[in-house]
Every structure is written in structure tokens, then in C-alpha cells.
Amino acid sequence: QKEVEQNSGPLSVPEGAIASLNCTYSDRGSQSFFWYRQYSGKSPELIMFIYSNGDKEDGRFTAQLNKASQYVSLLIRDSQPSDSATYLCAVKNSGNTPLVFGKGTRLSVIA
Amino acid sequence: EAQVTQNPRYLITVTGKKLTVTCSQNMNHEYMSWYRQDPGLGLRQIYYSMNVEVTDKGDVPEGYKVSRKEKRNFPLILESPSPNQTSLYFCASSLTSGDYNEQFFGPGTRLTVL
């Protein structure tokens, strides 16, 4: 059974701080990694994706991937109250395989 | 506007009364999928479809049926709903099922089975 593990939280950070969200996965064959944000009662929306080891930056968001250690993380710089949401890590193997989601980490940014 | 639509958005029904939740996408996507989301269990895949007339079971298919007669539509059918199917349901689509394709989600359908 392919597993994607996330700490459920809540992770509380003060406004302006860096929020660090972590995700580990069990399938070494995983090729692509996605971070989705989901506000309460709403549908998930893609924030970032990463395929190669290292860092990928997009505005205040940085995704980090370490395939050897089988973890992927999301850093949110200058956290804002509007970043308060559940963040879902999703992992995909190559080919016609399904996207496997973690259960999500709830982030709370305190003003 | 490129989007995935679902109907109805909210539904309260009774045990055993057949229902269909519709899903439609206007992006010419090949891949479509249904998920249910429950507190503490996260998003779990029910069924998926690689293309027209091709469907397959996900992690939790029991009690559900799907069909893919047209590329844009992927309805979810509950022949005899039970209270344990009370959940938040999401339809999603992507260009293909390949490695690097973003999945776009519909707005969700909140189903309550009494």
C-alpha cells in the first residue's frame, strides 16, 4: 500500500513567520509531487509541483524534494492569516498510476 | 472559463434511494476521477477513468458505480445509498494520467444519507 504521511497539525505560526510543512512517502518509484491548499469546505487547489531533487521557488512558496530520504516539504515565507488552510501533499508514480494524497496538515497563521 | 462542475452541491437523501452526482469538465481532459473526503481519512479515490469507456476502481469503490460515455462527463452513481456514504465528494480531471499533470477539482458535493 503506497502511503503519504503528513502531520495533521494544527501547525500554528505567527504572522510574518516561515511555516514549514513536511510530507514523507513510501513508494521509492514516485516521480512527481504536488502541494494542494484546501480551505475549509472548499476544493483543493494546486499551489506547487516539483519533480527534481532540490528546491523550487514560486513567490512566497518553496517546495523542497529529497528523493533519497523520501520526503517533500513546503515552506511558506512571510505567512499571512489568509494562508490558514489545510495543505495536502500528493505523490504520483510514473505512468498511468493514481495520485495518492496525504491526509493533510492544518496550518493556522495567527495575526 | 475552464472548470469542473458538479451537481448537486448539497444533497440530503434517505437510505436506499438511488442518486446520481454529475461531473462535467470543459477542458477536453482525458483523465477524470472521483474522491470522497472524510475527517481524519483525507481524500480517498473511488473510481477513475483514463478515457471514454475506460474506468477502473480506486481505493474505496464499494457501493458506487461510474460511467464514461462522453469525454466531458463522469457521473457517480449510488444505487442504494447508506449512511456510511455520507461524505464530501470531489470530482477531478487532468489532461492525461501522465506524470506531470495537475488535477483540477470540482467544487464538491456534500452528501448526507439518513
PDB file of C-alpha atoms in Angstrom:
ATOM      1  CA  GLN A   1       0.000   0.000   0.000  1.00  0.00           C
ATOM      2  CA  LYS A   2       1.524   3.290  -1.093  1.00  0.00           C
ATOM      3  CA  GLU A   3       1.427   5.782   1.739  1.00  0.00           C
ATOM      4  CA  VAL A   4       1.859   9.511   2.036  1.00  0.00           C
ATOM      5  CA  GLU A   5       2.280  10.741   5.585  1.00  0.00           C
ATOM      6  CA  GLN A   6       1.719  14.228   6.940  1.00  0.00           C
ATOM      7  CA  ASN A   7       1.464  15.588  10.440  1.00  0.00           C
ATOM      8  CA  SER A   8      -2.188  16.513  10.900  1.00  0.00           C
ATOM      9  CA  GLY A   9      -1.404  19.603  12.960  1.00  0.00           C
ATOM     10  CA  PRO A  10      -2.627  22.121  13.665  1.00  0.00           C
ATOM     11  CA  LEU A  11       0.592  23.939  12.973  1.00  0.00           C
ATOM     12  CA  SER A  12       0.360  27.417  14.422  1.00  0.00           C
ATOM     13  CA  VAL A  13       2.737  30.159  13.315  1.00  0.00           C
ATOM     14  CA  PRO A  14       2.668  33.925  13.922  1.00  0.00           C
ATOM     15  CA  GLU A  15       2.020  36.272  11.033  1.00  0.00           C
ATOM     16  CA  GLY A  16       5.206  37.013   9.121  1.00  0.00           C
ATOM     17  CA  ALA A  17       6.974  33.809  10.175  1.00  0.00           C
ATOM     18  CA  ILE A  18       8.034  30.891   7.999  1.00  0.00           C
ATOM     19  CA  ALA A  19       5.687  27.907   8.010  1.00  0.00           C
ATOM     20  CA  SER A  20       7.294  24.538   7.273  1.00  0.00           C
ATOM     21  CA  LEU A  21       5.102  21.657   6.172  1.00  0.00           C
ATOM     22  CA  ASN A  22       6.511  18.170   5.736  1.00  0.00           C
ATOM     23  CA  CYS A  23       5.484  15.046   3.883  1.00  0.00           C
ATOM     24  CA  THR A  24       7.037  11.593   3.605  1.00  0.00           C
ATOM     25  CA  TYR A  25       6.137   8.893   1.108  1.00  0.00           C
ATOM     26  CA  SER A  26       6.688   5.165   0.966  1.00  0.00           C
ATOM     27  CA  ASP A  27       6.947   4.437  -2.767  1.00  0.00           C
ATOM     28  CA  ARG A  28      10.523   4.905  -3.980  1.00  0.00           C
ATOM     29  CA  GLY A  29       9.264   4.934  -7.557  1.00  0.00           C
ATOM     30  CA  SER A  30       7.358   8.180  -7.021  1.00  0.00           C
ATOM     31  CA  GLN A  31       8.126  10.703  -9.728  1.00  0.00           C
ATOM     32  CA  SER A  32       6.018  13.792  -9.225  1.00  0.00           C
ATOM     33  CA  PHE A  33       4.990  15.644  -6.109  1.00  0.00           C
ATOM     34  CA  PHE A  34       2.250  18.177  -5.608  1.00  0.00           C
ATOM     35  CA  TRP A  35       1.144  20.538  -2.867  1.00  0.00           C
ATOM     36  CA  TYR A  36      -2.520  21.486  -2.729  1.00  0.00           C
ATOM     37  CA  ARG A  37      -4.168  24.034  -0.450  1.00  0.00           C
ATOM     38  CA  GLN A  38      -7.699  23.448   0.767  1.00  0.00           C
ATOM     39  CA  TYR A  39      -9.766  25.991   2.633  1.00  0.00           C
ATOM     40  CA  SER A  40     -12.462  24.617   4.905  1.00  0.00           C
ATOM     41  CA  GLY A  41     -15.409  23.336   2.850  1.00  0.00           C
ATOM     42  CA  LYS A  42     -13.720  24.171  -0.443  1.00  0.00           C
ATOM     43  CA  SER A  43     -11.995  22.110  -3.092  1.00  0.00           C
ATOM     44  CA  PRO A  44      -8.223  21.564  -3.204  1.00  0.00           C
ATOM     45  CA  GLU A  45      -6.241  23.920  -5.416  1.00  0.00           C
ATOM     46  CA  LEU A  46      -2.723  23.362  -6.660  1.00  0.00           C
ATOM     47  CA  ILE A  47       0.000  25.536  -5.139  1.00  0.00           C
ATOM     48  CA  MET A  48       3.143  23.925  -6.489  1.00  0.00           C
ATOM     49  CA  PHE A  49       4.573  20.817  -8.054  1.00  0.00           C
ATOM     50  CA  ILE A  50       8.134  19.514  -8.050  1.00  0.00           C
ATOM     51  CA  TYR A  51       9.803  16.674  -9.933  1.00  0.00           C
ATOM     52  CA  SER A  52      13.524  17.048  -9.326  1.00  0.00           C
ATOM     53  CA  ASN A  53      15.595  16.925  -6.177  1.00  0.00           C
ATOM     54  CA  GLY A  54      16.281  20.306  -4.632  1.00  0.00           C
ATOM     55  CA  ASP A  55      14.302  23.482  -4.185  1.00  0.00           C
ATOM     56  CA  LYS A  56      11.687  25.128  -6.343  1.00  0.00           C
ATOM     57  CA  GLU A  57      10.528  28.647  -5.507  1.00  0.00           C
ATOM     58  CA  ASP A  58       7.330  30.424  -6.528  1.00  0.00           C
ATOM     59  CA  GLY A  59       6.721  33.707  -4.776  1.00  0.00           C
ATOM     60  CA  ARG A  60       6.415  33.102  -1.031  1.00  0.00           C
ATOM     61  CA  PHE A  61       6.318  29.332  -1.529  1.00  0.00           C
ATOM     62  CA  THR A  62       9.286  26.962  -1.777  1.00  0.00           C
ATOM     63  CA  ALA A  63       8.958  23.244  -2.361  1.00  0.00           C
ATOM     64  CA  GLN A  64      11.864  21.014  -1.393  1.00  0.00           C
ATOM     65  CA  LEU A  65      12.326  17.445  -2.573  1.00  0.00           C
ATOM     66  CA  ASN A  66      14.746  14.815  -1.329  1.00  0.00           C
ATOM     67  CA  LYS A  67      14.103  11.525  -3.115  1.00  0.00           C
ATOM     68  CA  ALA A  68      16.855   9.671  -1.253  1.00  0.00           C
ATOM     69  CA  SER A  69      15.150  10.422   2.054  1.00  0.00           C
ATOM     70  CA  GLN A  70      11.659  10.205   0.533  1.00  0.00           C
ATOM     71  CA  TYR A  71      10.395  13.496   1.805  1.00  0.00           C
ATOM     72  CA  VAL A  72       8.994  16.633   0.302  1.00  0.00           C
ATOM     73  CA  SER A  73       8.352  19.866   2.139  1.00  0.00           C
ATOM     74  CA  LEU A  74       6.643  23.182   1.578  1.00  0.00           C
ATOM     75  CA  LEU A  75       7.932  26.422   3.066  1.00  0.00           C
ATOM     76  CA  ILE A  76       5.691  29.471   3.239  1.00  0.00           C
ATOM     77  CA  ARG A  77       7.596  32.686   3.875  1.00  0.00           C
ATOM     78  CA  ASP A  78       6.018  35.777   5.419  1.00  0.00           C
ATOM     79  CA  SER A  79       2.965  33.758   6.443  1.00  0.00           C
ATOM     80  CA  GLN A  80      -0.359  35.590   6.307  1.00  0.00           C
ATOM     81  CA  PRO A  81      -3.666  34.821   8.046  1.00  0.00           C
ATOM     82  CA  SER A  82      -5.051  34.078   4.575  1.00  0.00           C
ATOM     83  CA  ASP A  83      -2.611  31.147   4.381  1.00  0.00           C
ATOM     84  CA  SER A  84      -4.577  29.414   7.138  1.00  0.00           C
ATOM     85  CA  ALA A  85      -5.840  26.239   5.462  1.00  0.00           C
ATOM     86  CA  THR A  86      -5.164  22.526   5.162  1.00  0.00           C
ATOM     87  CA  TYR A  87      -2.211  21.642   2.951  1.00  0.00           C
ATOM     88  CA  LEU A  88      -2.340  18.353   1.094  1.00  0.00           C
ATOM     89  CA  CYS A  89       0.725  16.562  -0.190  1.00  0.00           C
ATOM     90  CA  ALA A  90       0.123  14.338  -3.227  1.00  0.00           C
ATOM     91  CA  VAL A  91       2.517  11.900  -4.828  1.00  0.00           C
ATOM     92  CA  LYS A  92       2.444  10.101  -8.157  1.00  0.00           C
ATOM     93  CA  ASN A  93       4.399   7.229  -9.626  1.00  0.00           C
ATOM     94  CA  SER A  94       5.239   7.132 -13.304  1.00  0.00           C
ATOM     95  CA  GLY A  95       2.784   6.097 -15.991  1.00  0.00           C
ATOM     96  CA  ASN A  96      -0.933   5.553 -15.609  1.00  0.00           C
ATOM     97  CA  THR A  97      -0.978   5.473 -11.838  1.00  0.00           C
ATOM     98  CA  PRO A  98      -3.236   7.379  -9.469  1.00  0.00           C
ATOM     99  CA  LEU A  99      -2.330  10.428  -7.437  1.00  0.00           C
ATOM    100  CA  VAL A 100      -2.008   9.441  -3.770  1.00  0.00           C
ATOM    101  CA  PHE A 101      -2.885  12.095  -1.203  1.00  0.00           C
ATOM    102  CA  GLY A 102      -1.738  12.541   2.352  1.00  0.00           C
ATOM    103  CA  LYS A 103      -4.358  13.413   4.965  1.00  0.00           C
ATOM    104  CA  GLY A 104      -3.182  16.989   5.122  1.00  0.00           C
ATOM    105  CA  THR A 105      -1.672  19.385   7.648  1.00  0.00           C
ATOM    106  CA  ARG A 106      -3.835  22.135   9.064  1.00  0.00           C
ATOM    107  CA  LEU A 107      -1.981  25.447   9.221  1.00  0.00           C
ATOM    108  CA  SER A 108      -3.120  28.342  11.384  1.00  0.00           C
ATOM    109  CA  VAL A 109      -1.428  31.728  10.957  1.00  0.00           C
ATOM    110  CA  ILE A 110      -2.042  33.926  13.978  1.00  0.00           C
ATOM    111  CA  ALA A 111      -2.304  37.686  13.402  1.00  0.00           C
TER     112      ALA A 111
ATOM    113  CA  GLU B   1     -13.889  29.611 -18.078  1.00  0.00           C
ATOM    114  CA  ALA B   2     -12.038  26.312 -17.705  1.00  0.00           C
ATOM    115  CA  GLN B   3     -13.678  24.397 -14.908  1.00  0.00           C
ATOM    116  CA  VAL B   4     -15.017  21.205 -13.403  1.00  0.00           C
ATOM    117  CA  THR B   5     -18.647  21.403 -12.356  1.00  0.00           C
ATOM    118  CA  GLN B   6     -20.588  19.128 -10.050  1.00  0.00           C
ATOM    119  CA  ASN B   7     -24.279  18.882  -9.307  1.00  0.00           C
ATOM    120  CA  PRO B   8     -25.898  18.945  -6.913  1.00  0.00           C
ATOM    121  CA  ARG B   9     -23.660  20.815  -4.468  1.00  0.00           C
ATOM    122  CA  TYR B  10     -25.672  19.657  -1.475  1.00  0.00           C
ATOM    123  CA  LEU B  11     -27.925  16.636  -1.159  1.00  0.00           C
ATOM    124  CA  ILE B  12     -29.808  15.070   1.731  1.00  0.00           C
ATOM    125  CA  THR B  13     -31.383  11.736   0.937  1.00  0.00           C
ATOM    126  CA  VAL B  14     -32.582   8.562   2.618  1.00  0.00           C
ATOM    127  CA  THR B  15     -31.123   5.089   2.711  1.00  0.00           C
ATOM    128  CA  GLY B  16     -31.745   3.074  -0.439  1.00  0.00           C
ATOM    129  CA  LYS B  17     -32.875   5.882  -2.728  1.00  0.00           C
ATOM    130  CA  LYS B  18     -30.747   5.803  -5.873  1.00  0.00           C
ATOM    131  CA  LEU B  19     -28.938   9.007  -6.718  1.00  0.00           C
ATOM    132  CA  THR B  20     -26.525  10.380  -9.289  1.00  0.00           C
ATOM    133  CA  VAL B  21     -23.967  13.122  -8.828  1.00  0.00           C
ATOM    134  CA  THR B  22     -22.967  14.650 -12.137  1.00  0.00           C
ATOM    135  CA  CYS B  23     -19.487  15.852 -13.048  1.00  0.00           C
ATOM    136  CA  SER B  24     -18.560  17.738 -16.181  1.00  0.00           C
ATOM    137  CA  GLN B  25     -15.338  19.352 -17.409  1.00  0.00           C
ATOM    138  CA  ASN B  26     -14.830  21.714 -20.337  1.00  0.00           C
ATOM    139  CA  MET B  27     -11.054  21.326 -20.707  1.00  0.00           C
ATOM    140  CA  ASN B  28     -11.022  18.282 -23.011  1.00  0.00           C
ATOM    141  CA  HIS B  29      -9.303  16.285 -20.290  1.00  0.00           C
ATOM    142  CA  GLU B  30      -8.839  12.564 -20.752  1.00  0.00           C
ATOM    143  CA  TYR B  31      -8.492  11.650 -17.092  1.00  0.00           C
ATOM    144  CA  MET B  32     -11.305  12.034 -14.567  1.00  0.00           C
ATOM    145  CA  SER B  33     -11.608  10.815 -11.018  1.00  0.00           C
ATOM    146  CA  TRP B  34     -13.958  10.743  -8.036  1.00  0.00           C
ATOM    147  CA  TYR B  35     -12.809  11.179  -4.446  1.00  0.00           C
ATOM    148  CA  ARG B  36     -14.532  11.211  -1.120  1.00  0.00           C
ATOM    149  CA  GLN B  37     -13.175  13.192   1.804  1.00  0.00           C
ATOM    150  CA  ASP B  38     -13.903  12.326   5.408  1.00  0.00           C
ATOM    151  CA  PRO B  39     -12.496  13.854   8.604  1.00  0.00           C
ATOM    152  CA  GLY B  40      -9.312  12.094   9.636  1.00  0.00           C
ATOM    153  CA  LEU B  41      -9.235   9.960   6.486  1.00  0.00           C
ATOM    154  CA  GLY B  42      -8.265  12.510   3.878  1.00  0.00           C
ATOM    155  CA  LEU B  43      -9.037  12.218   0.180  1.00  0.00           C
ATOM    156  CA  ARG B  44      -9.696   8.685  -0.978  1.00  0.00           C
ATOM    157  CA  GLN B  45     -10.162   7.744  -4.610  1.00  0.00           C
ATOM    158  CA  ILE B  46     -13.410   5.981  -5.505  1.00  0.00           C
ATOM    159  CA  TYR B  47     -13.158   5.437  -9.263  1.00  0.00           C
ATOM    160  CA  TYR B  48     -11.158   6.890 -12.102  1.00  0.00           C
ATOM    161  CA  SER B  49     -11.315   6.971 -15.876  1.00  0.00           C
ATOM    162  CA  MET B  50      -8.360   7.180 -18.257  1.00  0.00           C
ATOM    163  CA  ASN B  51     -10.584   7.989 -21.216  1.00  0.00           C
ATOM    164  CA  VAL B  52     -14.018   7.386 -22.716  1.00  0.00           C
ATOM    165  CA  GLU B  53     -15.361   3.915 -21.899  1.00  0.00           C
ATOM    166  CA  VAL B  54     -12.340   3.165 -19.667  1.00  0.00           C
ATOM    167  CA  THR B  55     -12.998   3.139 -15.934  1.00  0.00           C
ATOM    168  CA  ASP B  56     -11.284   1.463 -13.007  1.00  0.00           C
ATOM    169  CA  LYS B  57     -11.660   1.079  -9.266  1.00  0.00           C
ATOM    170  CA  GLY B  58      -9.832   3.280  -6.824  1.00  0.00           C
ATOM    171  CA  ASP B  59      -9.287   2.604  -3.147  1.00  0.00           C
ATOM    172  CA  VAL B  60     -12.925   2.667  -1.972  1.00  0.00           C
ATOM    173  CA  PRO B  61     -15.235   1.611  -4.839  1.00  0.00           C
ATOM    174  CA  GLU B  62     -17.788  -0.420  -2.860  1.00  0.00           C
ATOM    175  CA  GLY B  63     -21.295   0.952  -3.176  1.00  0.00           C
ATOM    176  CA  TYR B  64     -20.515   3.203  -6.152  1.00  0.00           C
ATOM    177  CA  LYS B  65     -20.773   2.984  -9.922  1.00  0.00           C
ATOM    178  CA  VAL B  66     -19.493   5.266 -12.643  1.00  0.00           C
ATOM    179  CA  SER B  67     -19.753   5.586 -16.389  1.00  0.00           C
ATOM    180  CA  ARG B  68     -17.780   7.487 -19.025  1.00  0.00           C
ATOM    181  CA  LYS B  69     -19.829   7.619 -22.200  1.00  0.00           C
ATOM    182  CA  GLU B  70     -18.588  11.058 -23.178  1.00  0.00           C
ATOM    183  CA  LYS B  71     -15.226  12.664 -22.594  1.00  0.00           C
ATOM    184  CA  ARG B  72     -16.605  15.620 -20.649  1.00  0.00           C
ATOM    185  CA  ASN B  73     -18.930  13.758 -18.251  1.00  0.00           C
ATOM    186  CA  PHE B  74     -18.201  11.318 -15.444  1.00  0.00           C
ATOM    187  CA  PRO B  75     -21.271  10.731 -13.247  1.00  0.00           C
ATOM    188  CA  LEU B  76     -21.084   8.985  -9.879  1.00  0.00           C
ATOM    189  CA  ILE B  77     -23.994   6.667  -9.136  1.00  0.00           C
ATOM    190  CA  LEU B  78     -25.059   5.390  -5.744  1.00  0.00           C
ATOM    191  CA  GLU B  79     -27.547   2.603  -6.441  1.00  0.00           C
ATOM    192  CA  SER B  80     -28.562   2.104  -2.796  1.00  0.00           C
ATOM    193  CA  PRO B  81     -27.004   4.792  -0.596  1.00  0.00           C
ATOM    194  CA  SER B  82     -26.242   4.009   3.020  1.00  0.00           C
ATOM    195  CA  PRO B  83     -25.386   6.329   5.942  1.00  0.00           C
ATOM    196  CA  ASN B  84     -21.677   5.396   5.706  1.00  0.00           C
ATOM    197  CA  GLN B  85     -21.636   7.113   2.312  1.00  0.00           C
ATOM    198  CA  THR B  86     -22.315  10.444   3.968  1.00  0.00           C
ATOM    199  CA  SER B  87     -19.293  12.436   2.884  1.00  0.00           C
ATOM    200  CA  LEU B  88     -17.886  15.308   0.840  1.00  0.00           C
ATOM    201  CA  TYR B  89     -17.352  14.198  -2.754  1.00  0.00           C
ATOM    202  CA  PHE B  90     -14.987  15.746  -5.269  1.00  0.00           C
ATOM    203  CA  CYS B  91     -14.672  15.160  -8.965  1.00  0.00           C
ATOM    204  CA  ALA B  92     -11.318  15.965 -10.558  1.00  0.00           C
ATOM    205  CA  SER B  93      -9.842  15.958 -14.030  1.00  0.00           C
ATOM    206  CA  SER B  94      -6.451  16.261 -15.674  1.00  0.00           C
ATOM    207  CA  LEU B  95      -5.200  16.367 -19.235  1.00  0.00           C
ATOM    208  CA  THR B  96      -3.948  12.795 -19.020  1.00  0.00           C
ATOM    209  CA  SER B  97      -2.960  10.394 -16.259  1.00  0.00           C
ATOM    210  CA  GLY B  98       0.697  11.035 -17.021  1.00  0.00           C
ATOM    211  CA  ASP B  99       3.333  12.048 -14.543  1.00  0.00           C
ATOM    212  CA  TYR B 100       3.188  15.804 -14.641  1.00  0.00           C
ATOM    213  CA  ASN B 101      -0.451  16.650 -14.939  1.00  0.00           C
ATOM    214  CA  GLU B 102      -2.212  18.895 -12.470  1.00  0.00           C
ATOM    215  CA  GLN B 103      -5.607  17.672 -11.295  1.00  0.00           C
ATOM    216  CA  PHE B 104      -8.365  20.259 -11.290  1.00  0.00           C
ATOM    217  CA  PHE B 105     -11.086  19.755  -8.712  1.00  0.00           C
ATOM    218  CA  GLY B 106     -14.773  20.495  -8.855  1.00  0.00           C
ATOM    219  CA  PRO B 107     -16.436  22.484  -6.048  1.00  0.00           C
ATOM    220  CA  GLY B 108     -17.569  19.396  -4.156  1.00  0.00           C
ATOM    221  CA  THR B 109     -20.879  17.742  -3.313  1.00  0.00           C
ATOM    222  CA  ARG B 110     -21.839  17.376   0.316  1.00  0.00           C
ATOM    223  CA  LEU B 111     -23.991  14.261   0.626  1.00  0.00           C
ATOM    224  CA  THR B 112     -25.947  13.254   3.713  1.00  0.00           C
ATOM    225  CA  VAL B 113     -27.655   9.859   3.775  1.00  0.00           C
ATOM    226  CA  LEU B 114     -30.211   9.465   6.577  1.00  0.00           C
TER     227      LEU B 114
END
